[in-house]
Amino acid sequence: MKYSAPKGMQDILPPDIYLWQHIESTARSLFFRYGFQEIKIPIIESTDIFVRSIGAATDIVEKEMYTFQDKAGRSITLRPEGTASAVRGYVEHSLYNLPSPQKFFYSGPMFRYERPQKGRFRQFYQIGVEAFGVSQPSLDAEVIVMLKNILESIGLRDLGFEINSIGDEQCRPNYKRALVDFFGKNLNELCPDCRRRYATNPLRILDCKVEQCIGLRQGAPAVTDYLCGECREHFDELLSMLQSMNIRYTLNPNLVRGLDYYTRTAFEVTSGHLGAQKAVAAGGRYDKLVKEFGGPPTPALGFAIGMERIAALLKEIAPVDSPAPRVFIATLGKEAEIEGFKIAEDLRTIGLWVEPNYGGASLKSQLRKADRLGAEFAFIIGENELKVGKIQWKNLKKGGQGEVEINDLAPFLRGV
RNA sequence: GUGGGUGUAGCUCAAUGGCAGAGCACUGGACUGUGGCUCCAGUGGUUGCGGGUUCGAGCCCCGUCACCCACCCCA
């Protein structure tokens, strides 16, 4: 094989593409009801956009970005996520002058230079939402409920909703300090990765998978015990709203976010039916980011859904039907083929998928093809039919055959 | 970036170091202009690539590439 798609990138072909369309159209229909409007954002941005928002010390920025120079020497990066662009656009177009909240969604590919594995790709697709301008927990609750409804409408079940609050710039430093104090006592017993995390991002020690580290974090301080008054209140209100709406969730004090811009609410939806990459959607608040981009202080939050992972789950549980032609027109001879094309055009004007015969094949093989395509009807046109101005119809799904005037095909199809 | 696994027909997979095969799929026929079921036939391969060992390599060795899984990180 001479050519293949770049490492970690894949073609999405029929029939899988219908899973994707089902996911996206379901999400769109729910976005509409919740007032989330679509935006299109660039697939590349100035590298600085991502460094500033995601954080210079994160793995994404340090090791995983597709960064290059354009012809004018500017440093450009293929977006590794969507929030930075959305915030940049929000500020660039002064959308904070519009009534709050402003609620948006976008859909498209993201790029990270990682080693591929199950559920992880270098080009991966997300549907993301961002909501700006409301700090009240009711917005958090609405977004989380919408996410739940989207996933359930898509047809997914058995998902775990995990939620946490990671505080803000007031309280998180205190918590970090407490964590450093705690793990500092047993620093030598932590795994090498965690000793590194101890220095770079101590919160990450909390979701280490090494047995030894899991043991060592027994009794570690919980972030929720260190929340300042405002963060505490925000979190409590959110939880009680979720409870009153009967949303089942799990408090996970070890749920931390990798990106620097997150504040307060962090949430994640996971599935036990995927591999190690089990998060199907994740999000949280980022109340400081708009200001960071030069806008007025504007609270915001969002989430992103991982398309490949959702599609993988959906494929297991509920295969999505591929569309099939309503009619296959089998023809015998040149004259009939031309008549077949004319009939196909007529029926297409009333919105039907009609497949013609492209010449040559025996009737038998044409009917076999019609069957394989999943066509509901086969129309047969040969010399006899041309003579009398009728076609033979054959119902490939239910059986049965008959003839009908060529001029009456549209009413015929409407009647069955 | 680290570790492990796997590379043979479009797909799923066989083949003790000794003639590269099966099932499915595809095309055609049995059935002159009637799908599915059955039967028959046919198309399809530099065994990922490059070296080496050997009388002889799909198989053993070295290298390389790709894919898969996990770590890391993350949707």
Tab-separated table of C-alpha atoms (C1' of nucleotides) in Angstrom:
chain	number	residue	atom	x	y	z
A	1	MET	CA	0.000	0.000	0.000
A	2	LYS	CA	1.639	3.148	-1.150
A	3	TYR	CA	-0.273	5.836	0.717
A	4	SER	CA	-2.093	5.851	3.992
A	5	ALA	CA	-3.638	8.581	6.105
A	6	PRO	CA	-1.195	10.382	8.395
A	7	LYS	CA	-0.505	8.668	11.692
A	8	GLY	CA	-3.367	9.037	14.121
A	9	MET	CA	-5.732	10.342	11.453
A	10	GLN	CA	-8.518	8.421	9.823
A	11	ASP	CA	-11.123	8.523	7.103
A	12	ILE	CA	-14.705	8.321	8.274
A	13	LEU	CA	-16.643	6.473	5.597
A	14	PRO	CA	-20.144	5.091	5.166
A	15	PRO	CA	-21.679	3.388	7.027
A	16	ASP	CA	-19.873	4.888	10.038
A	17	ILE	CA	-20.517	8.388	8.788
A	18	TYR	CA	-24.201	7.891	9.618
A	19	LEU	CA	-23.305	7.382	13.262
A	20	TRP	CA	-21.542	10.726	13.132
A	21	GLN	CA	-24.438	12.448	11.415
A	22	HIS	CA	-26.834	11.047	13.981
A	23	ILE	CA	-24.687	12.367	16.820
A	24	GLU	CA	-24.309	15.795	15.313
A	25	SER	CA	-27.915	16.272	14.297
A	26	THR	CA	-29.113	15.141	17.733
A	27	ALA	CA	-26.789	17.601	19.414
A	28	ARG	CA	-27.910	20.400	17.121
A	29	SER	CA	-31.529	19.806	17.869
A	30	LEU	CA	-30.851	20.108	21.605
A	31	PHE	CA	-28.600	23.136	21.208
A	32	PHE	CA	-31.506	24.894	19.549
A	33	ARG	CA	-33.826	24.289	22.487
A	34	TYR	CA	-31.265	25.611	24.939
A	35	GLY	CA	-30.455	28.670	22.860
A	36	PHE	CA	-26.936	27.690	21.853
A	37	GLN	CA	-26.102	29.169	18.457
A	38	GLU	CA	-23.514	27.851	16.053
A	39	ILE	CA	-20.245	29.629	15.407
A	40	LYS	CA	-17.496	28.740	12.966
A	41	ILE	CA	-13.995	29.329	14.247
A	42	PRO	CA	-10.632	28.962	12.517
A	43	ILE	CA	-8.792	25.683	12.555
A	44	ILE	CA	-5.533	27.566	13.065
A	45	GLU	CA	-4.724	30.441	15.395
A	46	SER	CA	-1.677	32.363	16.428
A	47	THR	CA	0.324	30.012	18.613
A	48	ASP	CA	0.172	32.563	21.381
A	49	ILE	CA	-3.599	32.094	21.715
A	50	PHE	CA	-3.119	28.546	22.924
A	51	VAL	CA	-0.042	29.210	25.013
A	52	ARG	CA	-1.842	31.946	26.902
A	53	SER	CA	-5.064	30.042	27.498
A	54	ILE	CA	-4.077	26.412	27.898
A	55	GLY	CA	-0.921	27.175	29.823
A	56	ALA	CA	2.733	27.205	28.813
A	57	ALA	CA	3.618	24.399	31.225
A	58	THR	CA	0.982	21.925	30.010
A	59	ASP	CA	1.822	18.895	27.910
A	60	ILE	CA	-0.442	20.134	25.172
A	61	VAL	CA	1.584	23.270	24.693
A	62	GLU	CA	4.961	21.782	25.457
A	63	LYS	CA	4.800	18.661	23.335
A	64	GLU	CA	1.560	18.150	21.470
A	65	MET	CA	0.868	21.125	19.238
A	66	TYR	CA	1.152	21.156	15.469
A	67	THR	CA	2.986	24.449	15.196
A	68	PHE	CA	4.528	25.915	12.048
A	69	GLN	CA	5.494	29.194	10.493
A	70	ASP	CA	3.344	30.649	7.752
A	71	LYS	CA	4.825	32.367	4.728
A	72	ALA	CA	5.103	35.645	6.600
A	73	GLY	CA	6.981	34.028	9.449
A	74	ARG	CA	4.099	34.063	11.939
A	75	SER	CA	3.898	31.173	14.386
A	76	ILE	CA	0.675	29.320	13.652
A	77	THR	CA	-0.837	26.327	15.456
A	78	LEU	CA	-3.525	23.841	14.481
A	79	ARG	CA	-6.063	24.122	17.254
A	80	PRO	CA	-5.686	21.482	19.990
A	81	GLU	CA	-9.059	22.523	21.440
A	82	GLY	CA	-11.847	24.999	20.760
A	83	THR	CA	-12.285	27.139	23.844
A	84	ALA	CA	-9.345	29.433	23.158
A	85	SER	CA	-10.677	30.335	19.722
A	86	ALA	CA	-14.183	30.866	21.012
A	87	VAL	CA	-12.942	33.209	23.713
A	88	ARG	CA	-10.710	35.030	21.279
A	89	GLY	CA	-13.700	35.509	18.979
A	90	TYR	CA	-15.945	36.585	21.836
A	91	VAL	CA	-13.512	39.329	22.782
A	92	GLU	CA	-12.533	40.263	19.227
A	93	HIS	CA	-16.153	40.941	18.292
A	94	SER	CA	-17.060	42.567	21.615
A	95	LEU	CA	-19.864	40.102	22.175
A	96	TYR	CA	-19.892	41.078	25.853
A	97	ASN	CA	-22.002	44.040	24.693
A	98	LEU	CA	-24.797	41.628	23.835
A	99	PRO	CA	-27.227	40.373	26.494
A	100	SER	CA	-25.792	37.699	28.766
A	101	PRO	CA	-25.500	34.860	28.575
A	102	GLN	CA	-24.196	34.385	25.065
A	103	LYS	CA	-24.313	30.675	24.274
A	104	PHE	CA	-22.436	29.095	21.381
A	105	PHE	CA	-21.511	25.757	19.935
A	106	TYR	CA	-19.020	24.644	17.323
A	107	SER	CA	-18.047	21.377	15.738
A	108	GLY	CA	-14.932	20.241	13.997
A	109	PRO	CA	-11.484	18.692	14.135
A	110	MET	CA	-8.821	19.311	16.767
A	111	PHE	CA	-5.174	18.326	16.499
A	112	ARG	CA	-2.740	17.004	19.049
A	113	TYR	CA	0.558	15.334	18.311
A	114	GLU	CA	0.182	12.329	20.614
A	115	ARG	CA	0.826	8.618	20.347
A	116	PRO	CA	-2.478	7.194	19.130
A	117	GLN	CA	-4.312	4.578	21.145
A	118	LYS	CA	-7.864	3.402	21.629
A	119	GLY	CA	-10.088	6.472	21.525
A	120	ARG	CA	-7.187	8.845	20.992
A	121	PHE	CA	-6.220	10.330	17.671
A	122	ARG	CA	-4.031	13.096	16.358
A	123	GLN	CA	-6.956	14.556	14.487
A	124	PHE	CA	-10.084	14.154	16.552
A	125	TYR	CA	-13.497	15.762	16.373
A	126	GLN	CA	-15.262	17.624	19.090
A	127	ILE	CA	-18.601	19.275	19.485
A	128	GLY	CA	-17.998	22.054	21.961
A	129	VAL	CA	-20.181	24.603	23.690
A	130	GLU	CA	-19.225	27.822	25.434
A	131	ALA	CA	-21.512	30.079	27.473
A	132	PHE	CA	-20.407	33.559	28.480
A	133	GLY	CA	-21.485	36.165	30.956
A	134	VAL	CA	-23.243	34.411	33.814
A	135	SER	CA	-21.501	33.435	37.025
A	136	GLN	CA	-24.557	31.941	38.726
A	137	PRO	CA	-24.500	28.151	39.171
A	138	SER	CA	-27.799	27.934	37.323
A	139	LEU	CA	-25.813	28.264	34.106
A	140	ASP	CA	-23.545	25.402	35.181
A	141	ALA	CA	-26.604	23.329	35.932
A	142	GLU	CA	-28.238	24.131	32.617
A	143	VAL	CA	-25.153	23.198	30.658
A	144	ILE	CA	-24.735	19.931	32.542
A	145	VAL	CA	-28.385	19.014	32.099
A	146	MET	CA	-28.155	19.803	28.400
A	147	LEU	CA	-25.101	17.572	28.089
A	148	LYS	CA	-26.918	14.751	29.800
A	149	ASN	CA	-29.909	15.191	27.502
A	150	ILE	CA	-27.736	15.218	24.418
A	151	LEU	CA	-25.976	12.008	25.385
A	152	GLU	CA	-29.213	10.273	26.265
A	153	SER	CA	-30.953	11.463	23.109
A	154	ILE	CA	-28.080	10.078	21.090
A	155	GLY	CA	-28.951	6.763	22.679
A	156	LEU	CA	-26.151	6.291	25.201
A	157	ARG	CA	-26.751	4.731	28.601
A	158	ASP	CA	-24.632	3.696	31.570
A	159	LEU	CA	-22.602	6.876	31.628
A	160	GLY	CA	-20.994	8.226	34.773
A	161	PHE	CA	-21.275	11.910	35.570
A	162	GLU	CA	-18.444	13.107	37.770
A	163	ILE	CA	-18.245	16.567	39.188
A	164	ASN	CA	-15.870	18.587	41.284
A	165	SER	CA	-14.922	22.152	42.099
A	166	ILE	CA	-11.297	23.121	41.826
A	167	GLY	CA	-11.704	26.591	43.331
A	168	ASP	CA	-10.405	29.827	41.942
A	169	GLU	CA	-7.301	31.955	42.231
A	170	GLN	CA	-8.303	32.763	45.824
A	171	CYS	CA	-8.444	29.291	47.217
A	172	ARG	CA	-6.562	26.999	44.887
A	173	PRO	CA	-3.099	28.189	45.976
A	174	ASN	CA	-3.957	27.252	49.560
A	175	TYR	CA	-5.037	23.836	48.456
A	176	LYS	CA	-1.931	23.315	46.354
A	177	ARG	CA	0.177	24.215	49.356
A	178	ALA	CA	-1.677	21.720	51.529
A	179	LEU	CA	-1.212	19.055	48.888
A	180	VAL	CA	2.493	19.744	48.588
A	181	ASP	CA	2.838	19.551	52.360
A	182	PHE	CA	0.983	16.270	52.428
A	183	PHE	CA	2.895	14.492	49.672
A	184	GLY	CA	6.182	16.088	50.655
A	185	LYS	CA	6.272	13.826	53.668
A	186	ASN	CA	6.417	10.687	51.511
A	187	LEU	CA	8.024	12.104	48.444
A	188	ASN	CA	10.457	9.210	48.041
A	189	GLU	CA	7.684	6.647	47.933
A	190	LEU	CA	5.814	8.255	45.057
A	191	CYS	CA	6.304	6.877	41.561
A	192	PRO	CA	8.788	8.728	39.336
A	193	ASP	CA	5.947	10.348	37.369
A	194	CYS	CA	4.393	11.637	40.551
A	195	ARG	CA	7.681	13.004	41.819
A	196	ARG	CA	7.757	14.996	38.617
A	197	ARG	CA	4.116	16.018	39.081
A	198	TYR	CA	4.943	17.085	42.608
A	199	ALA	CA	7.023	19.829	41.107
A	200	THR	CA	4.992	20.694	38.018
A	201	ASN	CA	1.340	20.035	38.886
A	202	PRO	CA	0.730	18.404	42.284
A	203	LEU	CA	-3.011	18.118	41.613
A	204	ARG	CA	-2.187	15.471	39.022
A	205	ILE	CA	-0.914	13.117	41.719
A	206	LEU	CA	-4.553	12.657	42.626
A	207	ASP	CA	-5.357	10.662	39.513
A	208	CYS	CA	-2.190	8.623	39.244
A	209	LYS	CA	-2.935	4.982	38.504
A	210	VAL	CA	0.058	3.451	40.267
A	211	GLU	CA	-1.006	1.241	43.183
A	212	GLN	CA	1.540	2.732	45.552
A	213	CYS	CA	0.422	6.293	44.829
A	214	ILE	CA	-3.242	5.404	45.236
A	215	GLY	CA	-2.380	4.144	48.698
A	216	LEU	CA	-0.309	7.172	49.565
A	217	ARG	CA	-3.099	9.563	48.758
A	218	GLN	CA	-5.378	8.091	51.431
A	219	GLY	CA	-6.071	10.966	53.733
A	220	ALA	CA	-4.826	13.557	51.302
A	221	PRO	CA	-6.535	16.916	51.632
A	222	ALA	CA	-9.622	17.262	49.421
A	223	VAL	CA	-9.931	20.320	47.238
A	224	THR	CA	-13.507	20.812	48.346
A	225	ASP	CA	-12.337	21.295	51.924
A	226	TYR	CA	-10.245	24.239	50.838
A	227	LEU	CA	-12.785	26.165	48.786
A	228	CYS	CA	-13.205	29.794	49.718
A	229	GLY	CA	-16.627	31.049	50.721
A	230	GLU	CA	-17.768	32.090	47.256
A	231	CYS	CA	-16.545	28.928	45.578
A	232	ARG	CA	-18.104	26.788	48.287
A	233	GLU	CA	-21.434	28.526	47.892
A	234	HIS	CA	-21.317	28.263	44.110
A	235	PHE	CA	-20.569	24.560	44.277
A	236	ASP	CA	-23.235	23.817	46.892
A	237	GLU	CA	-25.865	25.676	44.928
A	238	LEU	CA	-24.950	23.807	41.772
A	239	LEU	CA	-25.173	20.452	43.502
A	240	SER	CA	-28.537	21.199	45.019
A	241	MET	CA	-29.872	22.342	41.664
A	242	LEU	CA	-28.685	19.111	40.070
A	243	GLN	CA	-30.337	17.158	42.851
A	244	SER	CA	-33.601	18.992	42.434
A	245	MET	CA	-33.541	18.109	38.756
A	246	ASN	CA	-32.819	14.477	39.604
A	247	ILE	CA	-29.463	14.461	37.882
A	248	ARG	CA	-27.377	11.614	39.201
A	249	TYR	CA	-23.750	12.483	39.643
A	250	THR	CA	-20.684	11.353	41.536
A	251	LEU	CA	-18.575	13.752	43.543
A	252	ASN	CA	-14.992	13.161	42.544
A	253	PRO	CA	-12.542	15.287	44.517
A	254	ASN	CA	-9.746	13.772	42.426
A	255	LEU	CA	-11.173	15.171	39.210
A	256	VAL	CA	-8.735	17.855	38.153
A	257	ARG	CA	-8.392	19.584	34.832
A	258	GLY	CA	-5.255	19.606	32.782
A	259	LEU	CA	-5.766	23.032	31.313
A	260	ASP	CA	-4.734	26.078	33.307
A	261	TYR	CA	-7.792	28.171	32.562
A	262	TYR	CA	-10.323	26.153	34.524
A	263	THR	CA	-11.869	27.532	37.716
A	264	ARG	CA	-14.538	26.213	40.028
A	265	THR	CA	-16.799	23.672	38.344
A	266	ALA	CA	-15.130	20.743	36.597
A	267	PHE	CA	-17.093	17.821	35.232
A	268	GLU	CA	-16.560	14.778	33.136
A	269	VAL	CA	-18.716	12.072	31.613
A	270	THR	CA	-17.141	8.647	31.379
A	271	SER	CA	-18.026	5.251	30.005
A	272	GLY	CA	-16.894	1.881	31.271
A	273	HIS	CA	-17.098	0.467	27.750
A	274	LEU	CA	-14.109	2.292	26.313
A	275	GLY	CA	-10.431	1.683	26.949
A	276	ALA	CA	-8.160	3.814	29.033
A	277	GLN	CA	-9.483	6.899	27.237
A	278	LYS	CA	-12.880	6.695	28.822
A	279	ALA	CA	-14.022	10.322	28.952
A	280	VAL	CA	-16.703	11.003	26.356
A	281	ALA	CA	-17.252	14.618	27.347
A	282	ALA	CA	-15.667	17.019	29.754
A	283	GLY	CA	-15.837	20.654	30.670
A	284	GLY	CA	-15.864	23.256	33.317
A	285	ARG	CA	-15.802	26.920	34.213
A	286	TYR	CA	-13.150	29.369	33.108
A	287	ASP	CA	-14.074	32.642	34.758
A	288	LYS	CA	-10.750	34.411	34.192
A	289	LEU	CA	-10.093	33.633	30.559
A	290	VAL	CA	-12.062	36.405	28.859
A	291	LYS	CA	-10.202	39.002	30.883
A	292	GLU	CA	-6.943	37.235	30.098
A	293	PHE	CA	-7.748	37.797	26.422
A	294	GLY	CA	-8.296	41.485	26.959
A	295	GLY	CA	-12.045	41.551	27.472
A	296	PRO	CA	-13.924	42.719	30.529
A	297	PRO	CA	-14.050	40.251	33.448
A	298	THR	CA	-16.590	37.773	32.163
A	299	PRO	CA	-17.425	34.428	33.716
A	300	ALA	CA	-17.868	31.534	31.306
A	301	LEU	CA	-18.055	27.795	31.044
A	302	GLY	CA	-18.162	25.097	28.427
A	303	PHE	CA	-17.679	21.479	27.560
A	304	ALA	CA	-16.570	19.380	24.643
A	305	ILE	CA	-17.885	16.055	23.424
A	306	GLY	CA	-15.428	13.586	21.882
A	307	MET	CA	-16.998	12.420	18.644
A	308	GLU	CA	-14.890	9.312	18.050
A	309	ARG	CA	-15.612	8.014	21.523
A	310	ILE	CA	-19.331	8.634	21.281
A	311	ALA	CA	-19.399	6.999	17.867
A	312	ALA	CA	-17.527	3.981	19.228
A	313	LEU	CA	-20.076	3.549	22.015
A	314	LEU	CA	-23.016	4.056	19.717
A	315	LYS	CA	-21.694	1.490	17.287
A	316	GLU	CA	-21.682	-1.140	20.034
A	317	ILE	CA	-25.180	-0.616	21.330
A	318	ALA	CA	-27.434	0.743	18.622
A	319	PRO	CA	-26.362	0.480	15.019
A	320	VAL	CA	-27.593	3.474	13.054
A	321	ASP	CA	-29.326	2.596	9.794
A	322	SER	CA	-27.668	3.629	6.582
A	323	PRO	CA	-29.984	5.279	4.095
A	324	ALA	CA	-30.893	3.265	1.019
A	325	PRO	CA	-32.388	4.076	-2.365
A	326	ARG	CA	-36.144	4.117	-2.615
A	327	VAL	CA	-35.965	2.884	-6.178
A	328	PHE	CA	-33.445	1.101	-8.351
A	329	ILE	CA	-34.213	1.315	-12.057
A	330	ALA	CA	-33.115	-1.792	-13.924
A	331	THR	CA	-33.002	-1.401	-17.677
A	332	LEU	CA	-32.400	-3.599	-20.701
A	333	GLY	CA	-31.050	-1.938	-23.786
A	334	LYS	CA	-29.956	1.538	-24.704
A	335	GLU	CA	-33.412	2.949	-25.223
A	336	ALA	CA	-34.637	1.677	-21.875
A	337	GLU	CA	-31.560	3.035	-20.143
A	338	ILE	CA	-32.330	6.512	-21.456
A	339	GLU	CA	-35.948	6.205	-20.346
A	340	GLY	CA	-34.680	5.035	-16.959
A	341	PHE	CA	-32.575	8.125	-16.545
A	342	LYS	CA	-35.573	10.319	-17.373
A	343	ILE	CA	-37.693	8.533	-14.781
A	344	ALA	CA	-34.892	8.844	-12.206
A	345	GLU	CA	-34.788	12.612	-12.769
A	346	ASP	CA	-38.572	12.901	-12.353
A	347	LEU	CA	-38.564	11.012	-9.085
A	348	ARG	CA	-35.586	12.936	-7.741
A	349	THR	CA	-37.561	16.159	-8.102
A	350	ILE	CA	-39.963	14.852	-5.462
A	351	GLY	CA	-37.053	14.129	-3.129
A	352	LEU	CA	-36.449	10.430	-3.587
A	353	TRP	CA	-33.120	8.645	-3.810
A	354	VAL	CA	-33.215	6.871	-7.146
A	355	GLU	CA	-30.383	4.759	-8.512
A	356	PRO	CA	-30.263	4.171	-12.252
A	357	ASN	CA	-28.567	1.364	-14.138
A	358	TYR	CA	-25.350	2.498	-15.767
A	359	GLY	CA	-25.590	0.133	-18.660
A	360	GLY	CA	-24.443	-3.322	-19.600
A	361	ALA	CA	-25.315	-5.685	-16.819
A	362	SER	CA	-27.805	-8.523	-17.005
A	363	LEU	CA	-31.165	-8.050	-15.356
A	364	LYS	CA	-30.173	-10.624	-12.799
A	365	SER	CA	-27.089	-8.755	-11.754
A	366	GLN	CA	-28.984	-5.472	-11.730
A	367	LEU	CA	-31.557	-6.880	-9.354
A	368	ARG	CA	-28.809	-8.337	-7.214
A	369	LYS	CA	-27.246	-4.912	-7.044
A	370	ALA	CA	-30.599	-3.327	-6.171
A	371	ASP	CA	-30.980	-5.805	-3.346
A	372	ARG	CA	-27.485	-5.179	-2.047
A	373	LEU	CA	-28.036	-1.445	-2.077
A	374	GLY	CA	-31.068	-2.036	0.083
A	375	ALA	CA	-33.435	-0.443	-2.420
A	376	GLU	CA	-37.092	-0.719	-1.541
A	377	PHE	CA	-38.298	-1.003	-5.121
A	378	ALA	CA	-36.812	-2.171	-8.368
A	379	PHE	CA	-38.361	-0.785	-11.535
A	380	ILE	CA	-37.757	-2.876	-14.618
A	381	ILE	CA	-37.776	-1.376	-18.084
A	382	GLY	CA	-37.190	-3.406	-21.231
A	383	GLU	CA	-38.528	-3.441	-24.777
A	384	ASN	CA	-41.971	-4.667	-23.739
A	385	GLU	CA	-42.380	-1.917	-21.160
A	386	LEU	CA	-41.260	0.780	-23.578
A	387	LYS	CA	-43.833	-0.383	-26.077
A	388	VAL	CA	-46.761	-0.020	-23.682
A	389	GLY	CA	-45.496	2.912	-21.622
A	390	LYS	CA	-45.455	0.949	-18.374
A	391	ILE	CA	-42.762	-0.352	-16.052
A	392	GLN	CA	-42.613	-3.509	-13.994
A	393	TRP	CA	-42.278	-2.751	-10.310
A	394	LYS	CA	-40.924	-5.196	-7.799
A	395	ASN	CA	-41.020	-4.689	-4.056
A	396	LEU	CA	-37.685	-5.993	-2.824
A	397	LYS	CA	-38.557	-5.695	0.844
A	398	LYS	CA	-42.020	-7.235	0.980
A	399	GLY	CA	-42.127	-9.117	-2.281
A	400	GLY	CA	-44.738	-8.609	-4.979
A	401	GLN	CA	-44.590	-7.371	-8.523
A	402	GLY	CA	-46.868	-5.555	-10.921
A	403	GLU	CA	-46.967	-2.932	-13.586
A	404	VAL	CA	-47.733	0.758	-13.528
A	405	GLU	CA	-47.965	3.548	-16.104
A	406	ILE	CA	-44.777	5.555	-16.409
A	407	ASN	CA	-46.810	8.714	-15.930
A	408	ASP	CA	-48.196	7.422	-12.617
A	409	LEU	CA	-44.922	6.557	-10.852
A	410	ALA	CA	-44.952	9.394	-8.347
A	411	PRO	CA	-48.524	8.699	-7.168
A	412	PHE	CA	-47.712	4.989	-7.114
A	413	LEU	CA	-44.775	5.535	-4.747
A	414	ARG	CA	-46.788	7.875	-2.560
A	415	GLY	CA	-49.470	5.217	-2.262
A	416	VAL	CA	-47.258	2.408	-0.990
B	1	G	C1'	8.622	10.544	24.582
B	2	U	C1'	8.490	5.079	27.085
B	3	G	C1'	6.880	-0.162	27.022
B	4	G	C1'	4.370	-4.481	24.946
B	5	G	C1'	1.766	-6.863	20.807
B	6	U	C1'	0.644	-7.542	15.544
B	7	G	C1'	1.796	-7.094	10.152
B	8	U	C1'	-0.193	-12.980	4.589
B	9	A	C1'	-6.130	-11.478	-0.919
B	10	G	C1'	-10.968	-5.901	-0.193
B	11	C	C1'	-12.328	-8.218	5.146
B	12	U	C1'	-11.488	-12.267	9.037
B	13	C	C1'	-7.619	-15.609	9.371
B	14	A	C1'	-4.646	-20.555	8.086
B	15	A	C1'	0.094	-22.517	6.241
B	16	U	C1'	6.706	-28.249	11.076
B	17	G	C1'	12.220	-23.827	7.422
B	18	G	C1'	9.996	-27.313	1.702
B	19	C	C1'	4.146	-25.885	-4.368
B	20	A	C1'	0.819	-19.216	-0.445
B	21	G	C1'	-4.404	-21.328	1.132
B	22	A	C1'	-9.687	-21.139	3.248
B	23	G	C1'	-14.179	-18.559	4.555
B	24	C	C1'	-16.635	-14.063	3.577
B	25	A	C1'	-16.929	-10.267	-0.201
B	26	C	C1'	-16.690	-9.227	-5.535
B	27	U	C1'	-17.749	-10.874	-10.970
B	28	G	C1'	-20.088	-14.470	-13.952
B	29	G	C1'	-22.933	-18.950	-14.664
B	30	A	C1'	-26.650	-22.906	-13.384
B	31	C	C1'	-31.862	-19.728	-14.374
B	32	U	C1'	-32.182	-16.469	-22.665
B	33	G	C1'	-36.061	-10.611	-18.952
B	34	U	C1'	-36.389	-11.306	-12.315
B	35	G	C1'	-32.808	-10.097	-6.056
B	36	G	C1'	-32.372	-12.973	-1.335
B	37	C	C1'	-31.405	-19.468	-0.605
B	38	U	C1'	-28.282	-23.318	-2.926
B	39	C	C1'	-24.432	-25.157	-6.176
B	40	C	C1'	-20.350	-24.256	-9.747
B	41	A	C1'	-16.527	-21.283	-11.782
B	42	G	C1'	-13.552	-16.948	-12.031
B	43	U	C1'	-10.936	-12.255	-10.524
B	44	G	C1'	-7.799	-10.959	-6.694
B	45	G	C1'	-0.727	-11.684	-3.418
B	46	U	C1'	6.176	-8.272	-4.713
B	47	U	C1'	3.468	-12.503	2.664
B	48	G	C1'	4.545	-4.004	5.136
B	49	C	C1'	9.621	-2.558	3.390
B	50	G	C1'	15.190	-3.418	3.325
B	51	G	C1'	19.121	-6.473	4.539
B	52	G	C1'	21.124	-11.233	6.637
B	53	U	C1'	21.341	-16.774	7.760
B	54	U	C1'	20.097	-21.174	4.708
B	55	C	C1'	20.310	-25.768	-0.741
B	56	G	C1'	15.585	-23.386	0.367
B	57	A	C1'	12.471	-17.941	4.447
B	58	G	C1'	5.504	-16.053	5.164
B	59	C	C1'	8.159	-18.742	9.208
B	60	C	C1'	14.789	-17.707	11.977
B	61	C	C1'	18.115	-12.982	12.833
B	62	C	C1'	18.982	-7.468	12.292
B	63	G	C1'	17.038	-2.872	10.821
B	64	U	C1'	12.963	0.082	9.384
B	65	C	C1'	7.855	1.558	8.710
B	66	A	C1'	2.761	1.063	9.862
B	67	C	C1'	-1.188	-0.369	12.935
B	68	C	C1'	-3.072	-1.921	17.836
B	69	C	C1'	-2.890	-1.621	23.278
B	70	A	C1'	-0.956	0.608	27.643
B	71	C	C1'	2.068	4.510	30.148
B	72	C	C1'	2.438	9.810	29.842
B	73	C	C1'	-1.254	13.289	28.809
B	74	C	C1'	-6.123	14.080	27.580
B	75	A	C1'	-12.130	14.792	24.456
